[in-house]
Coordinates of C-alpha atoms in Angstrom, one line a residue:
Chain A
X19 CA 71.9 114.4 84.6
X20 CA 69.6 111.5 85.3
X21 CA 71.2 109.3 82.6
X22 CA 74.6 110.1 84.1
X23 CA 73.5 109.3 87.6
X24 CA 72.1 105.9 86.5
X25 CA 75.5 105.1 84.9
X26 CA 77.4 106.1 88.0
X27 CA 75.0 104.0 90.2
X28 CA 75.5 101.0 87.9
X29 CA 79.2 101.2 88.4
X30 CA 79.1 102.0 92.1
X31 CA 75.7 101.3 93.8
X32 CA 74.6 102.8 97.1
X33 CA 76.3 106.1 96.6
X34 CA 74.3 109.4 96.3
X35 CA 76.2 110.8 93.4
X36 CA 74.0 113.9 93.2
X37 CA 75.6 115.0 96.5
X38 CA 79.1 113.6 96.5
X39 CA 81.7 116.3 95.7
X40 CA 84.9 114.4 96.3
X41 CA 84.7 111.3 94.1
X42 CA 88.4 111.0 93.3
X43 CA 90.2 112.2 96.4
X44 CA 87.5 110.6 98.6
X45 CA 88.4 107.2 97.1
X46 CA 84.9 106.6 95.8
X47 CA 85.9 106.2 92.2
X48 CA 89.2 104.3 91.7
X49 CA 91.2 104.4 88.4
X50 CA 89.5 101.1 87.5
X51 CA 86.0 102.6 88.0
X52 CA 87.1 105.5 85.9
X53 CA 87.9 103.2 83.1
X54 CA 84.5 101.5 83.2
X55 CA 82.8 104.9 83.5
X56 CA 84.6 106.3 80.5
X57 CA 83.5 103.3 78.4
X58 CA 79.9 103.8 79.4
X59 CA 79.9 107.5 78.8
X60 CA 81.5 107.2 75.4
X61 CA 78.8 104.8 74.2
X62 CA 75.8 106.5 75.9
X63 CA 76.7 110.1 75.0
X64 CA 78.4 109.4 71.7
X65 CA 81.6 111.2 72.7
X66 CA 85.2 110.3 72.9
X67 CA 86.9 110.8 76.3
X68 CA 90.6 110.5 75.6
X69 CA 93.2 109.9 78.4
X70 CA 93.8 113.7 78.3
X71 CA 90.6 114.3 80.1
X72 CA 91.3 111.9 82.9
X73 CA 92.0 114.6 85.4
X74 CA 90.7 114.6 89.0
X75 CA 89.0 118.0 88.4
X76 CA 86.9 116.4 85.6
X77 CA 85.7 113.5 87.7
X78 CA 85.3 114.9 91.2
X79 CA 81.5 115.1 91.1
X80 CA 78.5 114.2 88.8
X81 CA 78.3 117.9 88.0
X82 CA 81.9 118.1 86.7
X83 CA 81.5 114.9 84.8
X84 CA 78.4 116.4 83.1
X85 CA 80.3 119.5 82.3
X86 CA 83.0 117.4 80.6
X87 CA 80.3 115.5 78.6
X88 CA 78.8 118.8 77.4
X89 CA 82.2 120.2 76.5
X90 CA 83.0 117.2 74.4
X91 CA 79.6 117.3 72.7
X92 CA 80.1 120.9 71.8
X93 CA 83.6 120.2 70.5
X94 CA 82.3 117.7 68.1
Chain B
X26 CA 126.4 109.7 87.9
X27 CA 129.0 108.1 90.2
X28 CA 131.3 110.3 92.2
X29 CA 133.2 111.4 89.1
X30 CA 130.2 112.3 86.9
X31 CA 128.5 113.9 89.9
X32 CA 131.5 116.2 90.2
X33 CA 131.6 116.6 86.5
X34 CA 128.0 117.7 86.4
X35 CA 128.6 120.1 89.2
X36 CA 131.7 121.7 87.6
X37 CA 130.0 121.9 84.3
X38 CA 126.9 123.4 85.8
X39 CA 129.0 126.0 87.7
X40 CA 130.5 127.2 84.4
X41 CA 127.2 127.2 82.7
X42 CA 125.7 129.1 85.6
X43 CA 128.3 131.8 85.5
X44 CA 127.8 132.3 81.8
X45 CA 124.0 132.0 82.0
X46 CA 123.8 134.8 84.6
X47 CA 126.1 137.1 82.6
X48 CA 123.9 136.8 79.5
X49 CA 120.8 138.9 78.8
X50 CA 117.5 137.2 79.7
X51 CA 116.5 136.3 76.1
X52 CA 119.8 134.6 75.4
X53 CA 119.7 132.4 78.5
X54 CA 117.6 129.6 77.2
X55 CA 119.9 129.3 74.1
X56 CA 122.8 129.2 76.5
X57 CA 121.2 126.2 78.3
X58 CA 120.5 124.5 74.9
X59 CA 124.1 125.0 73.7
X60 CA 125.6 123.7 76.9
X61 CA 123.2 120.8 77.1
X62 CA 124.3 119.6 73.6
X63 CA 128.0 120.2 74.7
X64 CA 127.4 118.1 77.9
X65 CA 125.9 115.4 75.8
X66 CA 128.7 115.4 73.2
X67 CA 131.4 115.3 75.9
X68 CA 129.7 112.2 77.4
X69 CA 128.3 110.3 74.5
X70 CA 130.4 111.7 71.6
X71 CA 129.1 110.5 68.2
X72 CA 126.1 108.8 69.8
X73 CA 124.7 112.3 70.2
X74 CA 123.3 111.7 66.7
X75 CA 120.6 109.5 68.3
X76 CA 119.5 112.3 70.6
X77 CA 119.4 114.7 67.7
X78 CA 117.4 112.3 65.6
X79 CA 114.8 111.9 68.4
X80 CA 114.6 115.7 68.7
X81 CA 114.1 116.1 64.9
X82 CA 111.5 113.3 64.5
X83 CA 109.5 114.5 67.4
X84 CA 109.7 118.1 66.3
X85 CA 108.5 117.4 62.8
X86 CA 105.9 115.0 64.1
X87 CA 104.5 117.8 66.3
X88 CA 104.6 120.3 63.4
X89 CA 102.6 117.9 61.2
X90 CA 100.0 117.5 63.9
X91 CA 99.7 121.3 64.3
X92 CA 99.1 121.6 60.5
X93 CA 96.4 118.8 60.6
X94 CA 94.7 120.6 63.5
X95 CA 94.7 123.9 61.7
X96 CA 93.4 122.4 58.5
X97 CA 90.6 120.7 60.5
X98 CA 89.7 123.9 62.2
X99 CA 89.4 125.6 58.8
X100 CA 87.5 122.9 57.0
X101 CA 85.0 122.1 59.7
X102 CA 83.4 125.6 59.6
X103 CA 79.9 125.5 58.3
X104 CA 79.7 121.7 58.3
X105 CA 76.8 119.7 59.8
X106 CA 77.6 117.6 63.0
X107 CA 77.8 114.3 61.1
X108 CA 80.1 115.7 58.4
X109 CA 82.2 117.4 61.1
X110 CA 82.6 114.1 62.8
X111 CA 83.7 112.3 59.6
X112 CA 86.2 115.1 58.9
X113 CA 87.5 114.8 62.5
X114 CA 88.0 111.0 62.1
X115 CA 89.8 111.6 58.8
X116 CA 92.3 114.0 60.4
X117 CA 92.6 111.8 63.5
X118 CA 93.7 108.9 61.3
X119 CA 96.3 111.1 59.6
X120 CA 97.6 112.3 63.0
X121 CA 97.6 108.7 64.3
X122 CA 99.9 107.6 61.5
X123 CA 102.3 110.5 62.2
X124 CA 102.5 109.6 65.9
X125 CA 102.7 105.9 65.1
X126 CA 105.7 106.4 62.7
X127 CA 107.6 108.7 65.0
X128 CA 107.2 106.4 67.9
X129 CA 108.2 103.4 65.8
X130 CA 111.4 105.1 64.6
X131 CA 112.3 106.1 68.2
X132 CA 111.5 102.6 69.6
X133 CA 113.6 101.2 66.8
X134 CA 116.6 103.3 68.0
X135 CA 116.3 102.1 71.6
X136 CA 115.3 98.6 70.4
X137 CA 118.5 98.2 68.5
X138 CA 120.8 99.9 70.9
X139 CA 119.5 98.5 74.1
X140 CA 117.6 95.3 73.3
X141 CA 119.3 93.9 70.2
X142 CA 121.5 91.4 72.0
X143 CA 118.6 90.4 74.4
X144 CA 116.3 89.7 71.5
X145 CA 119.1 87.8 69.9
X146 CA 119.5 85.5 72.9
X147 CA 115.7 84.9 72.9
X148 CA 115.8 84.1 69.2
X149 CA 118.7 81.7 69.5
X150 CA 117.1 80.1 72.5
X151 CA 113.8 79.6 70.7
X152 CA 115.5 77.9 67.7
X153 CA 117.7 75.8 69.9
X154 CA 114.5 74.0 71.1
X155 CA 114.2 72.7 67.6
X156 CA 117.9 71.8 67.5
X157 CA 118.5 74.6 65.0
X158 CA 121.6 76.7 65.7
X159 CA 121.3 80.4 64.9
X160 CA 124.2 82.8 65.3
X161 CA 122.7 86.2 66.2
X162 CA 125.4 88.9 65.8
X163 CA 126.4 90.6 69.0
X164 CA 126.2 94.4 68.9
X165 CA 129.0 96.0 70.8
X166 CA 128.0 99.6 71.2
X167 CA 127.6 101.8 74.3
X168 CA 124.2 103.2 75.0
X169 CA 123.6 106.9 74.3
X170 CA 123.4 108.7 77.6
X171 CA 119.9 108.6 79.1
X172 CA 118.2 107.0 76.0
X173 CA 115.6 105.3 78.1
X174 CA 114.7 108.6 79.7
X175 CA 114.7 111.0 76.8
X176 CA 112.9 108.5 74.4
X177 CA 109.9 108.2 76.8
X178 CA 110.0 111.9 77.5
X179 CA 109.9 112.6 73.7
X180 CA 107.1 110.0 73.1
X181 CA 105.0 111.5 75.9
X182 CA 105.4 115.0 74.3
X183 CA 104.2 113.9 70.9
X184 CA 101.3 111.9 72.3
X185 CA 100.2 115.0 74.3
X186 CA 100.4 117.2 71.2
X187 CA 98.2 114.6 69.4
X188 CA 95.8 114.5 72.3
X189 CA 95.5 118.3 72.0
X190 CA 96.9 119.0 75.5
X191 CA 99.1 121.8 73.9
X192 CA 100.3 122.8 70.5
X193 CA 103.7 121.6 69.3
X194 CA 106.6 123.8 70.2
X195 CA 109.2 125.3 67.9
X196 CA 112.5 123.5 67.2
X197 CA 114.4 125.2 70.0
X198 CA 111.7 124.6 72.6
X199 CA 111.5 120.9 71.7
X200 CA 115.3 120.5 71.6
X201 CA 115.9 122.1 75.0
X202 CA 112.9 120.3 76.5
X203 CA 114.3 116.9 75.5
X204 CA 118.0 117.6 75.8
X205 CA 118.0 119.7 79.0
X206 CA 121.3 118.5 80.6
X207 CA 120.5 118.0 84.4
X208 CA 117.7 115.5 83.7
X209 CA 119.6 113.4 81.0
X210 CA 121.4 111.1 83.3
X211 CA 118.7 109.6 85.5
X212 CA 115.6 111.7 84.8
X213 CA 113.1 112.5 86.1
X214 CA 110.7 112.3 83.1
X215 CA 109.6 115.7 82.2
X216 CA 106.3 117.0 80.8
X217 CA 106.5 119.8 78.2
X218 CA 103.7 122.0 79.7
X219 CA 105.5 121.9 83.1
X220 CA 109.1 122.2 82.1
X221 CA 109.3 124.2 78.8
X222 CA 107.8 127.5 80.1
X223 CA 110.4 127.5 82.9
X224 CA 113.2 126.8 80.5
X225 CA 112.3 129.8 78.4
X226 CA 111.7 132.2 81.3
X227 CA 115.5 132.9 81.5
X228 CA 115.3 133.7 85.3
X229 CA 118.2 135.6 86.8
X230 CA 119.9 135.1 90.1
X231 CA 117.6 134.4 93.0
X232 CA 119.0 133.8 96.5
X233 CA 116.3 131.3 97.4
X234 CA 116.9 129.3 94.2
X235 CA 120.7 129.4 94.9
X236 CA 120.6 128.3 98.5
X237 CA 117.7 125.8 97.8
X238 CA 119.6 124.3 94.9
X239 CA 122.8 124.1 96.9
X240 CA 121.1 122.3 99.8
X241 CA 119.6 119.7 97.4
X242 CA 122.9 119.2 95.7
X243 CA 124.7 118.6 99.0
X244 CA 122.0 116.4 100.4
X245 CA 122.1 114.4 97.1
X246 CA 125.9 114.0 97.4
X247 CA 125.6 113.0 101.1
X248 CA 123.0 110.3 100.2
X249 CA 125.2 109.1 97.3
X250 CA 128.7 109.2 98.8
X251 CA 128.1 108.8 102.5
X252 CA 125.2 106.4 102.5
X253 CA 124.8 104.6 99.2
X254 CA 128.5 104.0 98.3
X255 CA 129.2 102.6 101.8
X256 CA 126.2 100.3 101.8
X257 CA 127.3 99.2 98.3
X258 CA 130.4 97.6 99.9
X259 CA 128.3 95.1 101.7
X260 CA 125.5 94.7 99.1
X261 CA 128.0 94.1 96.2
X262 CA 130.0 91.6 98.2
X263 CA 126.9 89.6 99.3
X264 CA 125.3 89.6 95.8
X265 CA 128.6 88.6 94.1
X266 CA 129.5 85.8 96.6
X267 CA 126.2 84.8 98.1
X268 CA 127.2 81.1 98.3
X269 CA 129.8 82.0 101.0
X270 CA 127.3 83.6 103.3
X271 CA 124.6 82.5 105.6
X272 CA 120.9 83.5 106.0
X273 CA 121.3 86.6 108.1
X274 CA 124.1 88.1 106.0
X275 CA 122.2 87.4 102.8
X276 CA 119.1 89.1 104.3
X277 CA 121.2 92.0 105.4
X278 CA 122.7 92.3 101.9
X279 CA 119.3 92.4 100.3
X280 CA 117.9 95.0 102.7
X281 CA 121.0 97.2 102.5
X282 CA 120.9 97.0 98.7
X283 CA 117.3 98.3 98.8
X284 CA 118.4 101.2 101.0
X285 CA 121.5 101.8 98.8
X286 CA 119.3 102.0 95.7
X287 CA 117.0 104.4 97.4
X288 CA 119.8 106.7 98.7
X289 CA 121.7 106.6 95.4
X290 CA 118.8 107.1 93.0
X291 CA 117.0 109.7 95.1
X292 CA 120.4 111.3 95.8
X293 CA 121.2 111.7 92.1
X294 CA 117.8 113.1 91.5
X295 CA 118.4 115.6 94.3
X296 CA 121.7 116.6 92.6
X297 CA 120.0 117.0 89.2
X298 CA 117.0 118.9 90.8
X299 CA 119.4 121.1 92.8
X300 CA 121.5 122.0 89.7
X301 CA 118.3 122.8 87.8
X302 CA 117.0 124.9 90.7
X303 CA 120.1 127.1 90.4
X304 CA 118.7 128.2 87.1
X305 CA 115.3 128.7 88.7
X306 CA 113.9 125.6 86.9
X307 CA 112.0 123.0 89.1
X308 CA 112.2 119.4 87.9
X309 CA 109.4 116.9 88.6
X310 CA 109.3 115.2 92.0
X311 CA 110.5 111.6 91.8
X312 CA 110.4 110.3 95.4
X313 CA 107.9 110.8 98.2
X314 CA 109.1 108.8 101.2
X315 CA 108.5 105.4 99.5
X316 CA 109.0 103.3 102.6
X317 CA 105.9 104.8 104.1
X318 CA 103.7 102.9 101.7
X319 CA 100.9 100.6 102.9
X320 CA 100.9 98.5 99.7
X321 CA 103.0 98.0 96.6
X322 CA 100.6 100.1 94.5
X323 CA 101.2 103.0 96.8
X324 CA 105.0 102.3 96.8
X325 CA 105.1 102.8 93.1
X326 CA 103.2 106.1 93.5
X327 CA 106.0 107.2 95.8
X328 CA 109.0 105.6 94.2
X329 CA 110.2 106.8 90.7
X330 CA 107.0 108.8 90.6
X331 CA 107.7 110.2 87.1
X332 CA 108.0 106.7 85.6
X333 CA 104.8 105.5 87.3
X334 CA 103.0 108.6 86.1
X335 CA 104.3 108.1 82.5
X336 CA 103.2 104.5 82.5
X337 CA 99.7 105.5 83.8
X338 CA 99.2 108.2 81.2
X339 CA 100.7 106.6 78.2
X340 CA 100.2 102.9 78.8
X341 CA 97.5 102.2 81.4
X342 CA 94.8 104.6 80.3
X343 CA 95.3 104.1 76.5
X344 CA 95.2 100.3 76.9
X345 CA 92.3 100.5 79.3
X346 CA 90.4 102.8 76.9
X347 CA 91.3 101.0 73.7
X348 CA 88.5 99.7 71.5
X349 CA 89.4 96.1 72.2
X350 CA 89.0 96.5 76.0
X351 CA 85.8 98.6 75.5
X352 CA 84.4 95.8 73.4
X353 CA 85.5 93.2 75.9
X354 CA 83.8 95.2 78.7
X355 CA 80.5 95.1 76.8
X356 CA 80.8 91.4 76.3
X357 CA 81.4 90.8 79.9
X358 CA 78.3 92.7 81.1
X359 CA 76.8 89.4 82.4
X360 CA 79.7 88.9 84.7
X361 CA 79.6 90.7 88.1
X362 CA 81.4 94.0 88.3
X363 CA 84.3 92.7 90.3
X364 CA 85.1 90.1 87.6
X365 CA 84.8 92.7 84.9
X366 CA 87.2 95.0 86.8
X367 CA 89.6 92.1 87.4
X368 CA 89.8 91.0 83.8
X369 CA 90.1 94.5 82.4
X370 CA 92.7 95.5 85.0
X371 CA 94.7 92.3 84.4
X372 CA 95.1 93.2 80.7
X373 CA 96.0 96.9 81.3
X374 CA 98.3 96.1 84.2
X375 CA 100.1 93.4 82.2
X376 CA 101.1 96.1 79.6
X377 CA 102.2 98.5 82.3
X378 CA 104.4 96.0 84.2
X379 CA 105.8 94.4 81.1
X380 CA 106.9 97.9 80.0
X381 CA 108.2 98.7 83.5
X382 CA 110.2 95.5 83.6
X383 CA 111.7 95.9 80.1
X384 CA 112.4 99.6 80.7
X385 CA 114.6 98.6 83.7
X386 CA 116.9 96.4 81.5
X387 CA 117.3 94.0 78.7
X388 CA 117.2 90.6 80.4
X389 CA 114.8 87.9 81.5
X390 CA 115.2 88.9 85.1
X391 CA 113.8 92.4 84.4
X392 CA 110.7 90.9 82.8
X393 CA 110.3 88.6 85.9
X394 CA 110.8 91.8 88.0
X395 CA 107.9 93.5 86.2
X396 CA 105.8 90.3 86.4
X397 CA 106.5 90.0 90.1
X398 CA 104.8 93.4 90.7
X399 CA 102.1 92.5 88.2
X400 CA 101.2 89.4 90.2
X401 CA 101.3 91.3 93.5
X402 CA 99.0 94.0 92.1
X403 CA 96.5 91.3 90.9
X404 CA 96.7 89.4 94.2
X405 CA 96.1 92.7 96.0
X406 CA 93.1 93.4 93.9
X407 CA 91.7 89.9 94.4
X408 CA 92.2 89.9 98.2
X409 CA 90.9 93.4 98.8
X410 CA 87.2 92.3 99.3
X411 CA 88.3 89.3 101.3
X412 CA 90.4 91.4 103.7
X413 CA 87.7 94.0 104.0
X414 CA 85.3 91.2 105.2
X415 CA 87.9 89.8 107.6
X416 CA 88.6 93.2 109.1
X417 CA 84.9 93.8 109.5
X418 CA 84.3 90.5 111.1
X419 CA 87.2 90.7 113.5
X420 CA 86.5 94.4 114.2
X421 CA 90.0 95.4 113.2
X422 CA 90.6 99.0 112.4
X423 CA 93.0 99.0 109.5
X424 CA 93.7 102.6 110.0
X425 CA 95.0 102.1 113.6
X426 CA 98.7 102.8 114.2
X427 CA 99.8 99.2 114.7
X428 CA 98.0 98.1 111.5
X429 CA 99.6 101.0 109.6
X430 CA 103.1 100.1 110.8
X431 CA 102.4 96.4 110.0
X432 CA 101.3 97.4 106.4
X433 CA 104.6 99.4 106.1
X434 CA 106.6 96.4 107.1
X435 CA 104.6 94.1 104.7
X436 CA 105.3 96.5 101.8
X437 CA 109.0 96.7 102.8
X438 CA 109.4 92.9 102.8
X439 CA 107.7 92.6 99.4
X440 CA 109.8 95.5 97.9
X441 CA 112.9 93.7 99.2
X442 CA 112.0 90.5 97.4
X443 CA 111.5 92.6 94.2
X444 CA 114.9 94.1 94.7
X445 CA 116.4 90.6 95.1
X446 CA 115.2 89.8 91.6
X447 CA 116.3 93.2 90.3
X448 CA 119.9 93.0 91.7
X449 CA 120.8 89.3 91.6
X450 CA 123.3 88.4 89.0
X451 CA 120.7 86.0 87.4
X452 CA 117.3 84.5 88.1
X453 CA 119.0 81.3 89.3
X454 CA 121.1 83.4 91.7
X455 CA 118.0 85.2 92.9
X456 CA 116.3 81.8 93.7
X457 CA 119.5 80.5 95.4
X458 CA 119.8 83.6 97.5
X459 CA 116.2 83.4 98.5
X460 CA 116.8 79.8 99.7
X461 CA 120.0 81.0 101.4
X462 CA 118.0 83.4 103.6
X463 CA 116.7 80.4 105.5
X464 CA 120.1 78.9 106.3
X465 CA 121.7 79.4 109.7
X466 CA 125.3 80.3 110.7
X467 CA 127.2 83.1 112.1
X468 CA 125.7 86.6 112.4
X469 CA 128.9 88.5 113.0
X470 CA 129.4 90.5 109.7
X471 CA 132.7 92.0 110.9
X472 CA 134.3 88.6 111.0
X473 CA 133.3 88.0 107.4
X474 CA 135.8 90.7 106.4
X475 CA 133.3 92.5 104.2
X476 CA 133.5 95.7 106.2
X477 CA 135.3 97.1 109.2
X478 CA 133.6 98.0 112.5
X479 CA 133.6 101.8 112.0
X480 CA 132.2 101.6 108.5
X481 CA 129.5 99.1 109.7
X482 CA 128.4 101.5 112.5
X483 CA 128.5 104.4 110.0
X484 CA 126.1 102.4 107.8
X485 CA 123.4 102.4 110.5
X486 CA 124.0 105.9 111.7
X487 CA 123.6 107.3 108.2
X488 CA 120.5 105.1 107.5
X489 CA 119.0 106.5 110.7
X490 CA 119.7 110.0 109.4
X491 CA 118.1 109.1 106.0
X492 CA 115.0 107.8 107.7
X493 CA 114.8 110.6 110.2
X494 CA 114.7 113.1 107.3
X495 CA 112.0 111.0 105.6
X496 CA 109.9 110.9 108.9
X497 CA 110.1 114.7 109.1
X498 CA 109.0 115.1 105.5
X499 CA 106.2 112.6 106.0
X500 CA 105.0 114.8 108.8
X501 CA 104.6 117.6 106.2
X502 CA 107.5 119.6 107.7
X503 CA 109.2 121.5 104.9
X504 CA 112.9 121.3 105.7
X505 CA 114.0 123.4 102.7
X506 CA 111.5 126.2 103.6
X507 CA 112.9 126.2 107.2
X508 CA 116.5 126.4 105.8
X509 CA 115.6 129.2 103.3
X510 CA 114.1 131.4 106.1
X511 CA 117.3 131.2 108.2
X512 CA 119.9 134.0 108.3
X513 CA 122.6 133.8 105.7
X514 CA 125.3 133.0 108.3
X515 CA 123.3 130.0 109.5
X516 CA 122.6 128.9 106.0
X517 CA 126.3 129.0 105.1
X518 CA 127.2 127.1 108.3
X519 CA 124.7 124.3 107.4
X520 CA 126.1 124.1 103.9
X521 CA 129.7 123.9 105.2
X522 CA 128.7 121.3 107.8
X523 CA 127.2 119.0 105.2
X524 CA 130.2 119.5 102.9
X525 CA 132.5 118.6 105.8
X526 CA 130.4 115.5 106.6
X527 CA 130.7 114.4 102.9
X528 CA 134.4 115.0 102.8
X529 CA 135.1 113.2 106.2
X530 CA 132.6 110.4 106.0
X531 CA 132.2 109.8 102.2
X532 CA 133.2 106.4 100.9
X533 CA 136.0 107.3 98.6
X534 CA 139.8 107.4 98.5
X535 CA 142.8 105.2 97.6
X536 CA 141.7 101.6 96.8
X537 CA 138.1 102.5 96.8
X538 CA 136.2 102.1 93.6
X539 CA 132.8 103.9 93.6
X540 CA 130.1 101.6 92.2
X541 CA 128.4 102.6 88.9
X542 CA 124.9 104.0 89.6
X543 CA 122.3 101.4 89.2
X544 CA 119.8 103.7 87.4
X545 CA 122.6 105.6 85.6
X546 CA 123.1 105.8 81.9
X547 CA 119.9 103.9 81.2

């Protein structure tokens, strides 16, 4: 989780990602931020997030993003 | 779907509806498929072959992907993580080539049928710079009905199968999904996981679907025949003979064309959705009060929604997430995050708006139309931090009512400029018309002889009705739900009332030629 929070803060500083539960609909992460985030996650966690996984429910909080990462790691 | 094809669709749908209801549940989807093919054959005759080829290539492509997925699932068992990864990459490469070939074949169909002459003119123009004369043959062939819609729908389906969103369907499922007749003329773009289960449910008669569908069909005809076709009288005249008119009339022509296009396109979508609703099948939403948008980005999320969503899912994200962009992002780590975002976005958005422009038509003005929005998007992205600072410094609340209304107006002006490029007979005409806006002269449109006084008043009364309905919807009031919960007698009265309004106030009759739908038969 810490690694993920560091990545998120690198993309969008000054946000407490451990508490935020509405990253997409709250307008915190734009589609452009998502693109940068996906690039970072792919290289840091050795996964491949395809456009199929770009759904609001996968990116609404740090917790859901972590779940997505774990799911993709298991799938491999 | 002009007046004639609108009536044709309605008559056709009525016959299909009667037969559909008389059949047992399991036979109903096949009834829809058979009549969809018949609908297409009546309209496009031998060109139906292209629709069938698209269905076949996409079907076999999907089946091939299913087989690769099954083989991978079988072979990966018992393998170590690294070996599993290698095996996955091997199958991914195979799947990629399947998708690539199928897309290429389908793009070749549309490329030849829709863009052959346009590419020819580019080719000839290029060589004429070097004083070399090339004679590109001119292809004289009508476009298969809805080729720009069903090709993208089919590509989206195969890409989703490849991404693992769902398993490929059987032949009948794929054929009905791509060829379903109400959506063939002007869309909307469908998604297999949303549409196919509904198509195969074989729903019987449902009073809510019947009345709801009827309301949508009538409202669609009202928008097309009473609003759009009347506005088209002024818009067509102004765009055809702009040199004869002064600034105010040109401006009026542009604005009325924008509203005409909205009434017509959304009206036709309402007719298609209404027809589909009779069968208990809901099509994707394509409009969401687009003139209540605060910027052009939002406008495109509310206007032709299914096209925007298609471009986002199958162009924007794949380009943004491509290896090239990912590498570029890494190289740009020294730049500040805003510059990184700007450079990445400008590449992905270029692909999106170039596709958007080309999809709208084979011509230089359509590319310029796409590029116009591309530049607006980038300027918007650039100016966002600047405006945020200005608002903060001047203590302006950008969410206050006056500021919201101002942003609606700003978007409306920008959209109208886009429509000028889209509708003008050529790019030169668009530039001249834009210059013409700033010339003076008489304001009295009646004296120009374009339209008589009654029709002119009707234009504004009906526009007011159109916008009043949009305001109600924007306030989250569900008009259809209200209508469906009324007593049958009131529902029938409302239906008859709209029908009478269309018959009395519709723009048709002797000497009147209804315009071809702008988004029709793409």
